[in-house]
Amino acid sequence: MCRLAMKTASVPFSPFSVISAMEAMKEGYDGSGLGLLLRGVSFADYKYQTGDPILSGIAHTDAALHRLNAFMEAKGYTLKYDHEFNVQPSLIEATDRHKYLVRVYRLPESFKELSQRQIDERLMLTRLALRADGEKHGGDLTAFSFWPNVAMIKEVGWPLEIGQALGLDDHRITSRVCMAQGRQNTNYGINLYACHPFFIQGIGTMTNGENTAFVPIREYLTGMHYPGYIGYQSDSEVFAHILHYVTRRLELPLQAYKHVITPLKTDELANHPQGAFLKGLRDVCRRMIIDGPNCVMGSLPDETTIMVMDTKKMRPATIGGKPGEWALASEICGVDAMIPERDKSLDFQPMRENTVIVPPSRQEYTIWSQFDQFPLPQAA
Amino acid sequence: MVSIRSISSTPSSLTYHDLPWIVAHREDRCTLCGRCTSVCPTEAIYLAYRRQRMPKLDILQKKRGSEYRTFVGIRQRTDLDHRCIGCGMCSMVCPNEAIGPQVNPNDERARFHSYQKGDAWKRGGRRNDRASLLDQISFNRISMLTDPALDAGRHEFHMNTLLGRVLPPEEYIRRQAKGEWIPPVREIFPFIIGSMSFGALSPNMWLGLLQGVAYCNEVLGIPVVMCTGEGGCPPWVLKSPFLKYIVLQIASGYFGWDEIIRAIPEMQCDPAAIEIKYGQGAKPGDGGLLMWFKVSKLIARLRGVPEGVDLPSPPVHQTLYSIEESVMKMIQTMSMAWNFRVPVYPKISGSTSAKSVLNNLVRNPYASALLIDGIDGGTGAAYNISMDATGHPIASNVRDCYLDLVAQGKQNEIPIFAAGGIGKNGNPVQNGMALIMLGASGVHMGKYIMQSAAGCLGSEKNRCNVCNLGICPKGITSQNPKLYRRLDPDQVAQRVVDVFLGLRTEIKKVMAPLGRSQSLPIGMSDALGISDKDVADRLQIKYIC
């Protein structure tokens, strides 16, 4: 079973504090990998300018690195900063890690004429092109994300060891949001792309448990023929893509996510203030209904973070913290490790109908229930 | 000595050893009560005086020879019209277990004489083929790891399906915002009582089914729907609140539609859906056929025809120029008749051209679903050749159509329903859930419901199969009150309820170990396996051994 830990704080912090939460939750997972998503990134060695895209990935060979450089140059991206990890290769299981990439680029001049939506599409297509290039060359180049404010690290092995191997304890890279997942190799082969968090156009999610409705959902998303809806080395990748679909393509409020993946029952909708709309939404999005048990944690471009359960509610994920600093973890000991000094009576474990939302202000979290009025007046 | 010349030996002369069923009679147990002969639907047996030689072995007497005794025995007729159909009613009524049909293990010469009086053989019922691909498919993706298998007894399962055109999400939100028309969608139980007409079925059978369906809906909360088949619907049902559980079928004979259209202003509720029949799995290319035996006064009135005439529906909808045009215009017309509040969908025979029909429907914004009926479907009456050799198996047909929709990203927009052979050997949930995981949104069952709810005697071993003649020994497919009185509608209703409760439990027993409970596992092909490599490849499911 995957273990999930996410921390969001107004003051940037080191990802190592979240990795230590992974260590606290080590019982119950095999520590087969670590996935990290850092949002609101700051570098000790470089003053990052918000808005510049950051490329995260791994160049497994020198040739791949050269191809990457040539490709980015040809596309008009200018390299502004190349983060050098203090790597201790002996702590890393894999031997083909030529260079871990966290690189800041400047957007091409030509992008100035583009709308934000068009830029977002270009950034995604660039990441996909790099991924495709790596896959074409025997997997020698892995691209996790290419997006402003977001850096990602994924590696096979025990999370704490990976953190040490990449020198994350040197605090040279910090963030305001950090998502961490200890991957378990369950039904699918070990593959860096199978490691959570999954990322698409600023949206990142990670999940524990297994989604048994994976294949029909994958078929549905693939059938949309949207360029970013690819991969699916893990059944959990669909959670990220559904969140992307709901919020960016359907342009529905964040609360709609829960209504899509775990809709209310017909008789519950009959008594809901917007039951007719939500019933229709359930029908049209029926192929995206998940079947857990799952806990899904996600973060959005504006640094909002969310946590939802599947309908079976068999996961004990918890949120706790204090104004300005919140921790979300799949087990309560993970929250304890991230924010030990807090009022534990304010901890909350979401039930099947809840969406926990920590807004960017981080002063408090909101518990939104599916039974509440849906925040879309024109839909009523 | 009997002269050879007096022995009847025409080309079609048969003995009971040439017939598919041989009546085995134990004289020592028979009390000559006569129940078997009176119940036999084909009058295949009769009481007759017989002579038996009694050999005498008295060696002291000068006169040699035998004596004879006369007795009353039961004999089997050997002409085809009076052949034993194996229904077994004789053994059911026999107080002494003295009689019963047995399968003839020898060659059946009778089949070489099925062309009689210038016509080919017709029958009702089924295909008489026990082989079932669906029976070989098993569910193998058992949750054993991070997702524990669920408790079928205690967990809550969502297994209803949708019947109706579902918009793409973007379009739904756009139309909602602008207040435009949203196509009607029904939430129904995925196992549907397939189209069996009022005419094919007896009034008691029909009433029993409807009572059972109403109970499932109103008391148990299982939203079962049933389809009328061609032949209309009794006026009292049309004007009743039970109409919402009924799919009205319109077929090429348009029988019963005068009554239906006239009843529209008086309807208390809308029907569940309208099914336009273009084809039937059991007899592709043939229209419906209600043979004259069954056109009683009631049926004649309901259908608007004279009594006692054959009612063969044309193979196609004659009023229109092409199927494409027909589908489009009829769907639109029917939608309009109920002011676009009722889903309208076509039913077609399983066919290699099913995908073309489907793609036509995808482009028709009013088409609500597609029902494909495979070769193993049953019928009230059809030519043997149609039933035995014409049609397309349902599994690959459904799978191809589903994958075609998947490639277009339209699998949620047009639900595919499957029919033809679900439960043919008594495994409806295994068969139905396999089809659902291959991509069907639900399945229609006719024969299985007749067998399970009303005790239909038919089987895939050529048993009974006289639905066409109106002599159904159980009163299920007869319009003769003397026969259908045998069927108590209340008991049929009880059985319908028993069956659907059982189906629901078994569906849970399939879904629970797969870790599925939140929605019907439509298209969950990763759960399916079969030990036939070619079939696995063809259906794109797992090969297991």
Coordinates of C-alpha atoms in Angstrom, one line a residue, chain A residues 1-2 184 186-187 209-210 212-213 215-216 219-220 223-225 245 249-250 252 265-266 276-293 311-312 314-315 378-379, chain B residues 141 143 145-148 150 155-156 158 160-162 166-170 172-173 176-177 185 187 399 402-403 406-409 411-412 415 441 514-519 522-526:
Chain A
M1 CA 0.0 0.0 0.0
C2 CA 1.2 3.4 -0.8
Q184 CA 4.5 0.1 -3.8
T186 CA 1.6 -3.7 -6.8
N187 CA 0.0 -4.9 -10.0
G209 CA -5.2 1.9 -2.6
E210 CA -6.2 0.4 -5.9
T212 CA -10.5 -1.4 -9.6
A213 CA -12.4 0.6 -12.2
V215 CA -9.4 -0.2 -17.2
P216 CA -12.8 1.3 -18.2
E219 CA -10.4 3.6 -22.0
Y220 CA -12.7 6.5 -21.5
G223 CA -10.9 7.9 -26.0
M224 CA -10.9 11.6 -25.5
H225 CA -7.7 11.8 -27.6
Y245 CA -10.7 17.2 -17.0
R249 CA -11.7 21.3 -19.5
L250 CA -15.2 21.2 -18.0
L252 CA -16.3 23.2 -13.1
K265 CA -26.8 7.8 -4.9
T266 CA -30.1 8.5 -6.8
A276 CA -31.2 17.3 -11.1
F277 CA -28.0 18.9 -12.3
L278 CA -25.8 16.5 -10.3
K279 CA -27.7 13.5 -11.5
G280 CA -27.1 14.6 -15.0
L281 CA -23.5 15.2 -14.2
R282 CA -23.2 11.7 -12.7
D283 CA -24.7 10.2 -15.9
V284 CA -22.5 12.1 -18.3
C285 CA -19.4 11.4 -16.3
R286 CA -20.4 7.8 -15.3
R287 CA -17.3 6.3 -16.9
M288 CA -15.1 8.2 -14.5
I289 CA -16.7 6.8 -11.3
I290 CA -13.8 5.3 -9.3
D291 CA -14.0 2.1 -7.3
G292 CA -11.5 2.3 -4.4
P293 CA -10.6 2.0 -1.6
T311 CA -17.2 6.1 -1.3
K312 CA -16.2 3.0 0.6
M314 CA -11.7 2.5 4.1
R315 CA -8.7 4.7 4.4
Q378 CA -26.4 28.8 -12.9
A379 CA -26.5 25.0 -12.7
Chain B
R141 CA -9.3 -10.3 -11.4
S143 CA -9.0 -8.3 -5.3
L145 CA -3.9 -7.0 -2.5
T146 CA -4.3 -3.3 -1.5
D147 CA -8.0 -3.5 -2.4
P148 CA -9.7 -6.1 -0.3
L150 CA -15.8 -6.7 -0.7
H155 CA -21.6 -3.9 1.4
E156 CA -23.7 -1.5 -0.6
H158 CA -24.6 0.2 -7.2
N160 CA -28.1 0.0 -12.0
T161 CA -27.4 0.9 -15.6
L162 CA -28.5 3.7 -17.8
V166 CA -26.0 10.4 -22.6
L167 CA -24.4 13.7 -23.7
P168 CA -20.7 14.3 -23.7
P169 CA -20.0 16.1 -20.4
E170 CA -19.0 19.4 -22.2
Y172 CA -24.3 18.6 -21.1
I173 CA -22.8 21.6 -19.2
Q176 CA -27.7 23.0 -18.8
A177 CA -26.4 26.6 -18.8
V185 CA -32.1 8.8 -19.4
E187 CA -31.8 4.3 -14.5
R399 CA -17.2 -6.5 -28.0
Y402 CA -17.9 -1.5 -27.7
L403 CA -14.3 -1.2 -28.8
V406 CA -14.1 3.3 -27.1
A407 CA -11.9 4.3 -30.1
Q408 CA -14.2 7.2 -30.7
G409 CA -14.6 8.0 -27.0
Q411 CA -18.8 4.5 -25.0
N412 CA -20.8 6.5 -22.5
P415 CA -25.3 2.3 -24.3
S441 CA -24.6 -1.8 -20.6
L514 CA -13.5 -7.9 -8.2
G515 CA -13.5 -5.0 -5.7
R516 CA -16.3 -3.3 -7.6
S517 CA -19.3 -1.8 -5.9
Q518 CA -19.7 1.8 -7.0
S519 CA -20.8 1.3 -10.5
I522 CA -19.2 -2.0 -17.9
G523 CA -16.2 -2.7 -20.1
M524 CA -14.1 -4.1 -17.2
S525 CA -12.5 -6.6 -19.6
D526 CA -9.4 -6.9 -17.4

